[in-house]
Tab-separated table of C-alpha atoms in Angstrom:
chain	number	residue	atom	x	y	z
T	29	MET	CA	10.734	15.879	-7.725
T	30	SER	CA	12.338	16.663	-11.082
T	31	GLU	CA	10.538	15.202	-14.096
T	32	ALA	CA	13.236	12.752	-15.213
T	33	PRO	CA	15.930	11.112	-13.085
T	34	PHE	CA	19.500	12.243	-13.464
T	35	ASP	CA	22.122	9.766	-14.569
T	36	LEU	CA	24.440	10.964	-11.811
T	37	ALA	CA	23.857	13.125	-8.744
T	38	ILE	CA	26.936	14.399	-6.926
T	39	ILE	CA	27.031	15.680	-3.360
T	40	GLY	CA	29.884	18.148	-2.955
T	41	GLY	CA	31.410	20.647	-5.356
T	42	GLY	CA	35.054	20.190	-4.417
T	43	ILE	CA	37.679	18.718	-6.715
T	44	GLY	CA	36.237	15.223	-6.388
T	45	GLY	CA	32.731	16.406	-7.173
T	46	TYR	CA	33.374	18.859	-9.973
T	47	THR	CA	35.902	16.587	-11.700
T	48	ALA	CA	33.354	13.784	-11.873
T	49	ALA	CA	30.575	16.171	-12.911
T	50	LEU	CA	32.541	17.583	-15.815
T	51	ARG	CA	33.784	14.223	-17.078
T	52	ALA	CA	30.360	12.627	-16.744
T	53	ALA	CA	28.683	15.471	-18.629
T	54	ARG	CA	31.258	15.178	-21.390
T	55	ARG	CA	30.394	11.482	-21.626
T	56	GLY	CA	26.777	12.410	-22.301
T	57	MET	CA	25.353	11.876	-18.831
T	58	ARG	CA	22.686	14.075	-17.272
T	59	VAL	CA	24.423	15.357	-14.135
T	60	LEU	CA	23.329	17.172	-10.985
T	61	LEU	CA	25.893	18.739	-8.654
T	62	ALA	CA	24.802	19.929	-5.193
T	63	GLU	CA	27.078	22.207	-3.152
T	64	ARG	CA	26.107	23.939	0.088
T	65	GLU	CA	28.829	26.601	0.088
T	66	HIS	CA	31.226	27.519	-2.720
T	67	LEU	CA	32.123	25.554	-5.828
T	68	GLY	CA	35.683	24.309	-5.624
T	69	GLY	CA	35.462	23.025	-2.069
T	70	VAL	CA	38.162	23.441	0.546
T	71	CYS	CA	41.062	23.262	-1.915
T	72	LEU	CA	39.966	26.203	-4.032
T	73	ASN	CA	38.359	28.333	-1.331
T	74	ALA	CA	40.165	27.648	1.933
T	75	GLY	CA	43.154	25.438	1.222
T	76	CYS	CA	45.457	24.746	-1.722
T	77	ILE	CA	44.852	27.820	-3.864
T	78	PRO	CA	44.593	30.649	-1.304
T	79	THR	CA	47.518	29.375	0.744
T	80	LYS	CA	49.780	28.942	-2.284
T	81	THR	CA	48.833	32.414	-3.505
T	82	MET	CA	49.741	33.898	-0.134
T	83	LEU	CA	52.919	31.810	0.113
T	84	HIS	CA	54.043	33.110	-3.271
T	85	ASP	CA	53.484	36.715	-2.231
T	86	ALA	CA	55.116	36.170	1.161
T	87	LYS	CA	58.213	34.701	-0.486
T	88	LEU	CA	58.433	37.675	-2.851
T	89	TYR	CA	58.364	40.008	0.138
T	90	ARG	CA	60.923	37.966	2.063
T	91	ASP	CA	63.311	37.838	-0.872
T	92	ALA	CA	62.968	41.550	-1.620
T	93	ALA	CA	63.509	42.442	2.034
T	94	SER	CA	66.607	40.245	2.279
T	95	GLY	CA	68.670	42.610	0.137
T	96	ALA	CA	70.281	39.619	-1.577
T	97	TYR	CA	68.783	40.081	-5.043
T	98	GLY	CA	70.190	43.373	-6.263
T	99	MET	CA	67.308	45.417	-4.883
T	100	ALA	CA	67.194	47.990	-2.108
T	101	PHE	CA	64.030	49.420	-0.594
T	102	ASP	CA	63.469	52.029	2.074
T	103	GLY	CA	60.644	51.235	4.468
T	104	LEU	CA	59.589	48.051	2.703
T	105	ARG	CA	56.668	46.396	4.491
T	106	PRO	CA	53.962	43.890	3.601
T	107	ASP	CA	50.592	45.360	2.625
T	108	TYR	CA	48.481	42.622	4.131
T	109	ALA	CA	45.185	44.066	2.936
T	110	LYS	CA	46.415	43.946	-0.669
T	111	LEU	CA	47.784	40.447	-0.159
T	112	LEU	CA	44.382	39.263	1.075
T	113	ALA	CA	42.648	41.085	-1.769
T	114	ARG	CA	44.858	39.352	-4.343
T	115	LYS	CA	44.186	35.995	-2.713
T	116	THR	CA	40.454	36.652	-2.895
T	117	SER	CA	40.725	37.758	-6.519
T	118	VAL	CA	42.552	34.567	-7.506
T	119	VAL	CA	40.017	32.372	-5.717
T	120	THR	CA	37.007	34.239	-7.102
T	121	GLY	CA	38.368	34.159	-10.639
T	122	LEU	CA	38.987	30.430	-10.551
T	123	ARG	CA	35.620	29.758	-8.933
T	124	ASP	CA	33.764	31.814	-11.528
T	125	GLY	CA	35.668	30.033	-14.276
T	126	LEU	CA	34.783	26.658	-12.787
T	127	ARG	CA	31.102	27.572	-12.684
T	128	GLY	CA	31.228	28.652	-16.305
T	129	VAL	CA	32.872	25.421	-17.433
T	130	LEU	CA	30.352	23.277	-15.543
T	131	GLU	CA	27.364	25.216	-16.851
T	132	SER	CA	28.717	25.092	-20.406
T	133	ALA	CA	29.014	21.312	-20.088
T	134	GLY	CA	25.363	21.106	-19.077
T	135	VAL	CA	25.834	20.243	-15.397
T	136	HIS	CA	22.768	21.160	-13.331
T	137	LEU	CA	24.077	23.116	-10.317
T	138	VAL	CA	22.009	23.275	-7.136
T	139	ALA	CA	22.965	25.339	-4.073
T	140	GLY	CA	22.063	23.799	-0.737
T	141	THR	CA	22.655	20.986	1.719
T	142	ALA	CA	22.069	17.563	0.181
T	143	ARG	CA	20.797	14.509	2.014
T	144	LEU	CA	19.918	11.060	0.710
T	145	THR	CA	16.455	9.790	1.582
T	146	ALA	CA	16.905	6.655	-0.536
T	147	PRO	CA	19.848	5.298	-2.545
T	148	ASP	CA	18.355	6.889	-5.665
T	149	THR	CA	16.816	10.010	-4.113
T	150	LEU	CA	18.290	13.135	-2.557
T	151	VAL	CA	16.784	16.252	-1.062
T	152	VAL	CA	18.647	19.550	-1.371
T	153	THR	CA	17.680	22.158	1.217
T	154	ALA	CA	18.424	25.876	0.979
T	155	SER	CA	16.995	28.978	2.656
T	156	GLU	CA	14.202	29.197	0.086
T	157	GLY	CA	13.075	25.609	0.600
T	158	SER	CA	13.806	22.027	-0.429
T	159	GLN	CA	13.980	20.205	-3.746
T	160	ARG	CA	13.828	16.460	-4.323
T	161	PHE	CA	15.774	14.769	-7.116
T	162	ALA	CA	15.993	11.219	-8.419
T	163	SER	CA	19.193	9.787	-9.848
T	164	ARG	CA	20.295	6.419	-11.195
T	165	SER	CA	23.682	6.777	-9.474
T	166	VAL	CA	25.024	8.953	-6.675
T	167	LEU	CA	28.581	10.053	-5.910
T	168	VAL	CA	29.256	11.395	-2.423
T	169	ALA	CA	32.215	13.790	-2.391
T	170	SER	CA	31.387	15.765	0.730
T	171	GLY	CA	34.958	16.509	1.782
T	172	SER	CA	36.212	17.212	5.285
T	173	ARG	CA	36.409	19.874	7.979
T	174	PRO	CA	39.073	20.935	10.488
T	175	ILE	CA	39.295	18.862	13.663
T	176	ARG	CA	38.102	20.814	16.688
T	177	PHE	CA	40.757	21.295	19.349
T	178	ARG	CA	39.348	20.433	22.757
T	179	VAL	CA	41.332	22.154	25.488
T	180	PRO	CA	40.245	24.976	27.806
T	181	GLY	CA	40.308	28.270	25.912
T	182	ALA	CA	40.152	26.748	22.431
T	183	ASP	CA	37.017	28.786	21.726
T	184	LEU	CA	38.540	32.161	22.644
T	185	PRO	CA	38.509	34.943	20.030
T	186	GLY	CA	41.773	34.830	18.117
T	187	VAL	CA	42.024	31.029	18.200
T	188	LEU	CA	41.577	30.150	14.539
T	189	ASP	CA	41.401	27.091	12.347
T	190	THR	CA	43.012	26.822	8.917
T	191	THR	CA	39.925	28.279	7.248
T	192	ALA	CA	39.379	31.245	9.557
T	193	ILE	CA	42.976	32.452	9.474
T	194	LEU	CA	42.718	33.091	5.739
T	195	SER	CA	40.221	35.877	6.359
T	196	ARG	CA	41.814	37.424	9.467
T	197	PRO	CA	42.265	41.046	8.377
T	198	VAL	CA	45.390	41.787	10.427
T	199	LEU	CA	48.842	40.282	9.950
T	200	PRO	CA	49.877	38.654	13.245
T	201	ARG	CA	53.076	39.931	14.828
T	202	GLN	CA	53.403	36.751	16.873
T	203	LEU	CA	51.692	33.525	15.885
T	204	VAL	CA	51.447	30.281	17.837
T	205	ILE	CA	50.611	27.252	15.695
T	206	ILE	CA	49.325	24.083	17.325
T	207	GLY	CA	50.156	21.242	14.965
T	208	ALA	CA	53.345	20.726	12.933
T	209	SER	CA	51.199	19.254	10.170
T	210	VAL	CA	51.534	19.938	6.456
T	211	SER	CA	49.093	22.842	6.650
T	212	GLY	CA	50.516	24.026	9.963
T	213	MET	CA	54.042	24.264	8.590
T	214	GLU	CA	52.926	25.906	5.354
T	215	PHE	CA	51.218	28.622	7.395
T	216	ALA	CA	54.285	28.836	9.634
T	217	CYS	CA	56.512	29.554	6.635
T	218	LEU	CA	53.979	31.959	5.133
T	219	PHE	CA	53.673	34.166	8.204
T	220	GLN	CA	57.359	33.983	9.097
T	221	ALA	CA	58.196	35.202	5.588
T	222	LEU	CA	55.900	38.178	6.208
T	223	GLY	CA	57.807	39.056	9.370
T	224	ALA	CA	55.859	37.312	12.137
T	225	GLN	CA	57.558	35.520	15.016
T	226	VAL	CA	56.237	31.967	14.770
T	227	THR	CA	56.123	29.245	17.421
T	228	VAL	CA	55.033	25.725	16.436
T	229	LEU	CA	53.886	23.143	18.991
T	230	ASP	CA	53.155	19.465	18.317
T	231	ARG	CA	52.541	16.420	20.469
T	232	GLU	CA	54.410	13.895	18.325
T	233	PHE	CA	55.629	14.635	14.815
T	234	PHE	CA	57.096	17.261	12.543
T	235	ILE	CA	55.241	16.820	9.237
T	236	ARG	CA	54.335	13.190	9.807
T	237	GLU	CA	53.430	12.702	6.124
T	238	ALA	CA	56.864	13.681	4.778
T	239	ASP	CA	60.039	11.634	4.474
T	240	GLN	CA	61.529	12.087	7.923
T	241	GLN	CA	65.125	12.526	6.761
T	242	LEU	CA	64.088	15.509	4.678
T	243	ALA	CA	61.675	16.741	7.347
T	244	LYS	CA	64.580	16.920	9.806
T	245	ARG	CA	66.588	18.998	7.345
T	246	LEU	CA	63.679	21.393	6.935
T	247	GLN	CA	63.168	21.594	10.683
T	248	THR	CA	66.823	22.503	11.180
T	249	ARG	CA	66.618	25.143	8.445
T	250	LEU	CA	63.518	26.738	9.956
T	251	ARG	CA	64.978	26.787	13.464
T	252	GLN	CA	68.095	28.463	12.123
T	253	SER	CA	65.871	31.119	10.563
T	254	GLY	CA	64.362	31.946	13.960
T	255	MET	CA	61.233	29.796	14.044
T	256	VAL	CA	60.563	28.181	17.418
T	257	ILE	CA	59.567	24.524	17.012
T	258	ARG	CA	58.664	22.316	19.962
T	259	ILE	CA	57.932	18.649	19.242
T	260	GLY	CA	56.806	16.299	22.014
T	261	VAL	CA	54.728	18.796	23.968
T	262	GLU	CA	51.204	18.593	25.368
T	263	VAL	CA	49.063	21.716	25.084
T	264	GLU	CA	47.130	22.191	28.327
T	265	CYS	CA	45.141	25.384	27.839
T	266	ILE	CA	44.838	28.696	26.022
T	267	GLU	CA	44.280	31.865	28.045
T	268	ARG	CA	43.963	35.579	27.485
T	269	ALA	CA	47.115	37.411	28.615
T	270	GLY	CA	46.430	41.113	28.212
T	271	ASP	CA	46.216	41.790	24.490
T	272	ALA	CA	47.798	38.436	23.685
T	273	LEU	CA	46.865	34.782	23.872
T	274	ARG	CA	49.017	32.458	25.955
T	275	VAL	CA	49.297	28.771	25.111
T	276	THR	CA	50.411	26.737	28.112
T	277	TYR	CA	52.078	23.417	27.378
T	278	SER	CA	54.057	20.753	29.186
T	279	GLU	CA	57.357	19.404	27.902
T	280	ARG	CA	59.211	16.606	29.678
T	281	GLY	CA	57.299	17.307	32.878
T	282	GLU	CA	57.920	21.052	32.849
T	283	THR	CA	55.306	23.696	32.107
T	284	SER	CA	56.063	26.457	29.612
T	285	GLY	CA	54.119	28.949	27.563
T	286	ALA	CA	54.088	30.683	24.197
T	287	GLU	CA	52.318	33.940	23.432
T	288	GLY	CA	50.877	35.340	20.248
T	289	ASP	CA	48.260	37.780	19.073
T	290	ALA	CA	46.706	34.810	17.257
T	291	VAL	CA	46.701	31.035	17.675
T	292	LEU	CA	46.285	28.727	14.701
T	293	VAL	CA	45.007	25.194	15.274
T	294	ALA	CA	46.215	22.902	12.472
T	295	ILE	CA	45.823	19.403	13.882
T	296	GLY	CA	44.206	17.781	10.871
T	297	ARG	CA	40.844	17.220	9.270
T	298	VAL	CA	37.932	14.836	9.759
T	299	PRO	CA	35.517	13.570	7.072
T	300	GLU	CA	32.335	15.576	6.566
T	301	SER	CA	29.965	12.638	6.310
T	302	SER	CA	27.628	12.531	9.293
T	303	SER	CA	24.649	14.521	7.975
T	304	LEU	CA	24.220	12.964	4.534
T	305	GLY	CA	21.553	10.412	5.420
T	306	LEU	CA	23.832	7.490	4.611
T	307	ALA	CA	23.904	6.019	8.096
T	308	GLU	CA	20.122	6.133	8.333
T	309	LEU	CA	19.923	4.165	5.086
T	310	GLY	CA	22.272	1.510	6.454
T	311	ALA	CA	25.554	2.484	4.785
T	312	ALA	CA	28.651	1.057	6.443
T	313	TYR	CA	31.209	3.353	8.045
T	314	ASN	CA	34.777	2.895	9.250
T	315	GLY	CA	34.673	5.256	12.195
T	316	PRO	CA	33.936	8.695	10.721
T	317	THR	CA	34.735	7.644	7.148
T	318	ILE	CA	32.334	6.185	4.609
T	319	ALA	CA	33.261	2.564	3.888
T	320	VAL	CA	33.949	1.786	0.228
T	321	ASP	CA	35.440	-1.099	-1.733
T	322	ALA	CA	38.234	-0.901	-4.313
T	323	GLN	CA	35.737	0.361	-6.909
T	324	LEU	CA	34.665	3.178	-4.530
T	325	ARG	CA	31.234	1.607	-4.010
T	326	THR	CA	29.498	2.127	-0.683
T	327	THR	CA	27.289	-0.602	0.739
T	328	LEU	CA	24.225	1.186	-0.685
T	329	PRO	CA	23.264	0.148	-4.245
T	330	GLY	CA	24.296	2.706	-6.840
T	331	VAL	CA	25.976	4.983	-4.291
T	332	TYR	CA	29.706	5.706	-4.579
T	333	ALA	CA	32.030	7.909	-2.508
T	334	ALA	CA	35.374	9.603	-3.148
T	335	GLY	CA	37.762	12.090	-1.590
T	336	ASP	CA	38.224	13.136	2.018
T	337	CYS	CA	34.906	11.619	3.131
T	338	ILE	CA	36.374	8.118	2.690
T	339	GLY	CA	39.577	8.969	4.577
T	340	GLY	CA	42.897	7.842	3.198
T	341	MET	CA	45.427	10.432	2.087
T	342	MET	CA	43.028	13.390	2.041
T	343	LEU	CA	44.785	15.061	-0.890
T	344	ALA	CA	42.955	17.084	-3.528
T	345	HIS	CA	44.524	15.230	-6.443
T	346	VAL	CA	43.631	11.903	-4.838
T	347	ALA	CA	40.011	13.054	-4.571
T	348	GLY	CA	40.042	13.870	-8.279
T	349	TYR	CA	41.526	10.478	-9.091
T	350	GLU	CA	39.040	8.627	-6.899
T	351	SER	CA	36.090	10.405	-8.473
T	352	ASP	CA	37.364	9.301	-11.885
T	353	VAL	CA	37.599	5.685	-10.675
T	354	ALA	CA	34.055	5.898	-9.321
T	355	LEU	CA	32.778	7.375	-12.586
T	356	ARG	CA	34.395	4.626	-14.646
T	357	ASN	CA	32.639	2.019	-12.533
T	358	ILE	CA	29.332	3.869	-12.821
T	359	LEU	CA	29.789	3.780	-16.598
T	360	GLY	CA	30.351	0.029	-16.529
T	361	GLU	CA	34.133	0.157	-16.930
T	362	PRO	CA	35.424	-1.977	-14.022
T	363	THR	CA	38.280	-0.096	-12.364
T	364	ALA	CA	39.975	-0.519	-8.983
T	365	ALA	CA	41.646	2.369	-7.188
T	366	ASP	CA	45.440	2.069	-7.264
T	367	TYR	CA	47.391	4.156	-4.744
T	368	ARG	CA	50.875	2.844	-5.457
T	369	VAL	CA	52.050	6.023	-7.191
T	370	VAL	CA	50.697	9.124	-5.472
T	371	PRO	CA	52.859	12.258	-5.379
T	372	ALA	CA	52.661	14.390	-2.249
T	373	CYS	CA	53.986	17.912	-1.751
T	374	VAL	CA	54.610	20.153	1.249
T	375	TYR	CA	54.703	23.804	0.186
T	376	THR	CA	57.019	25.038	2.887
T	377	LEU	CA	59.979	27.350	2.248
T	378	PRO	CA	61.808	25.334	0.943
T	379	GLU	CA	59.488	22.574	-0.285
T	380	ILE	CA	59.368	18.817	0.265
T	381	ALA	CA	57.916	16.368	-2.252
T	382	GLY	CA	57.867	12.628	-2.657
T	383	VAL	CA	56.387	9.719	-4.590
T	384	GLY	CA	56.723	5.964	-4.365
T	385	LEU	CA	58.823	4.389	-1.629
T	386	ASN	CA	61.324	6.076	0.632
T	387	GLU	CA	64.284	4.275	2.203
T	388	ALA	CA	62.470	3.313	5.398
T	389	GLN	CA	59.537	1.855	3.473
T	390	ALA	CA	61.779	-0.090	1.106
T	391	LYS	CA	63.690	-1.577	4.046
T	392	ALA	CA	60.461	-2.449	5.862
T	393	ARG	CA	59.241	-4.342	2.786
T	394	GLY	CA	62.526	-6.162	2.349
T	395	ILE	CA	63.157	-4.636	-1.077
T	396	ALA	CA	66.806	-4.574	-2.085
T	397	HIS	CA	67.531	-1.099	-3.391
T	398	ARG	CA	70.136	1.511	-4.112
T	399	VAL	CA	69.878	5.185	-3.211
T	400	THR	CA	71.584	8.133	-4.850
T	401	ARG	CA	71.574	11.687	-3.574
T	402	TYR	CA	72.127	14.731	-5.722
T	403	PRO	CA	72.671	18.118	-4.041
T	404	LEU	CA	70.600	20.903	-5.553
T	405	SER	CA	73.497	23.265	-4.873
T	406	ALA	CA	75.146	21.679	-7.947
T	407	ASN	CA	72.285	22.796	-10.206
T	408	GLY	CA	72.878	26.027	-12.092
T	409	ARG	CA	69.233	27.064	-12.230
T	410	VAL	CA	68.876	26.601	-8.477
T	411	GLN	CA	71.924	28.775	-7.899
T	412	SER	CA	70.523	31.464	-10.184
T	413	LEU	CA	67.333	31.496	-8.108
T	414	GLY	CA	69.322	31.998	-4.925
T	415	GLU	CA	67.954	28.930	-3.110
T	416	PRO	CA	70.828	26.421	-3.221
T	417	GLU	CA	69.818	24.201	-0.302
T	418	GLY	CA	68.180	20.918	-1.224
T	419	GLN	CA	68.518	17.359	-2.410
T	420	ILE	CA	67.081	14.909	-4.929
T	421	ARG	CA	67.087	11.344	-3.626
T	422	LEU	CA	66.162	8.471	-5.955
T	423	LEU	CA	65.592	4.821	-5.057
T	424	ALA	CA	65.959	2.027	-7.603
T	425	ASP	CA	65.551	-1.712	-7.176
T	426	GLU	CA	68.219	-4.265	-8.075
T	427	ALA	CA	67.186	-4.140	-11.730
T	428	GLY	CA	67.607	-0.366	-11.812
T	429	VAL	CA	63.870	0.355	-11.966
T	430	LEU	CA	62.900	3.575	-10.231
T	431	ILE	CA	60.724	2.828	-7.178
T	432	GLY	CA	60.823	6.065	-5.219
T	433	ALA	CA	61.852	9.703	-5.208
T	434	GLN	CA	62.188	12.130	-2.304
T	435	LEU	CA	62.904	15.770	-3.017
T	436	TYR	CA	63.728	18.802	-0.882
T	437	GLY	CA	64.377	22.325	-2.067
T	438	GLU	CA	63.250	25.211	-4.230
T	439	GLY	CA	60.477	24.259	-6.651
T	440	VAL	CA	60.580	20.508	-6.080
T	441	SER	CA	56.776	20.315	-6.165
T	442	GLU	CA	57.135	20.892	-9.921
T	443	LEU	CA	59.669	18.057	-10.293
T	444	VAL	CA	57.828	15.212	-8.600
T	445	ALA	CA	55.445	14.574	-11.529
T	446	GLU	CA	58.313	13.391	-13.753
T	447	CYS	CA	59.317	10.921	-11.064
T	448	ALA	CA	55.713	9.760	-10.631
T	449	LEU	CA	55.341	9.124	-14.360
T	450	ALA	CA	58.626	7.220	-14.492
T	451	ILE	CA	57.610	5.000	-11.567
T	452	ARG	CA	54.148	4.371	-13.010
T	453	LEU	CA	55.609	3.351	-16.381
T	454	GLY	CA	58.226	1.107	-14.786
T	455	ALA	CA	61.060	3.206	-16.177
T	456	SER	CA	64.634	2.633	-15.107
T	457	VAL	CA	66.897	5.306	-13.699
T	458	ARG	CA	68.896	4.970	-16.914
T	459	ASP	CA	65.745	5.852	-18.892
T	460	VAL	CA	65.444	9.031	-16.833
T	461	ALA	CA	69.144	9.865	-17.084
T	462	GLU	CA	69.222	9.354	-20.864
T	463	THR	CA	66.183	11.561	-21.467
T	464	ILE	CA	67.420	14.958	-22.634
T	465	HIS	CA	66.453	17.635	-20.120
T	466	ALA	CA	66.528	21.313	-21.051
T	467	HIS	CA	69.345	23.438	-19.634
T	468	PRO	CA	69.346	25.336	-17.372
T	469	THR	CA	66.339	23.932	-15.524
T	470	LEU	CA	65.509	22.520	-12.120
T	471	SER	CA	64.448	19.295	-13.829
T	472	GLU	CA	68.059	18.590	-14.798
T	473	ALA	CA	68.628	17.713	-11.152
T	474	VAL	CA	66.368	14.673	-11.535
T	475	ALA	CA	68.401	13.456	-14.516
T	476	GLU	CA	71.665	14.067	-12.652
T	477	ALA	CA	70.408	12.109	-9.650
T	478	ALA	CA	69.386	9.277	-11.972
T	479	ALA	CA	72.788	9.285	-13.685
T	480	LEU	CA	74.501	8.697	-10.342
T	481	HIS	CA	73.046	5.178	-10.255
T	482	ASP	CA	75.611	4.149	-12.885
T	483	VAL	CA	78.479	5.503	-10.804
T	484	PRO	CA	80.260	2.836	-8.705
T	485	ARG	CA	79.314	3.071	-5.041
T	486	LYS	CA	82.900	3.713	-3.955
T	487	ALA	CA	83.090	6.738	-6.233
T	488	LEU	CA	80.124	8.281	-4.399
T	489	LEU	CA	81.704	7.954	-0.960
């Protein structure tokens, strides 16, 4: 065991873990961070960053190949090896930078699998052996893993999860995606932009997490572009069909199939929390998730948890926020987690973003509200970018206070933060409309949508 106990030991080096480690170290705490794989967790290594890097490159290729931007190329094709190499370079650079920042702050980094043997003691095991550490407080930020798909043939070569597909060396010509989830549809757009024929299958929903009015618009757009999307189907099995894989599914009592040289399973994630020693110590669970209270405390004294391992929204920025709430409570600053204003983005082509309430939620809660819709086609910057489809939709209560924003179109993931800040501060739509926005910018569309709230309803019809 180390000579002196740490003030804080953190299990998991993802965004929840490293955010807490850095902030705690800067507050003068002696911090240990244990990570069994790569610093940065899923988001940096196998999620947010690599997929957005590849999406950016895929969109560049798609736009150049379209011939609509004053460019002409003979024999233009994607160089998938270079695309993967750039993705790896971006990830490695950020990971190395993260390690440097943590080490400079004095965080003690330990590689290996961590397990609690007591609320104030953890053992970290690596190939070279085990180390035991004592700590006054513990934060569990162990993340999540892809849900295993359990149908016949799901273990065949070429059936990949959202982590494995990022390292597949060959660009698929035909790709079948099981799961019209956020990650499933981002991959669908990525590979379609690179020229693949994409088929998406889902049992129930098309991007369940998104505003369904905007999700329907996106679904229509993608179908018009040639993507095959089947919602309400039951996948029965996956089989080898020559050089391809065939996914057999039933739809309204009829059996059909879709073939691809790869199959991506994107049906969600499950908390990574079963091998931490918590259950053996008596910690409470809610199914697979670690049970916590509003202060992110587990039922073990001095042990907190944050991020995907406690369920909830399973978003990287939520994990970072939760780890900050946990740290404040560890430091004796009573803080309860508040999820009323959480922006969410879907990085499809085009994007969907939202924060606060949508129309269905406002109606369900009995909140009187007014909605305005501003078409992105009226925005000069959007037109200059060549992506005119989209909409900004703002909801305000009877007093004119902004309570929700739903956005669809080019670059809307960069616009949702303004809406989130306005909602959090209790700003009115007039406050947003009267704030000078630079011209020409995408952000002007938010101000224009806000200004419509002062227009009589009849004038908007």
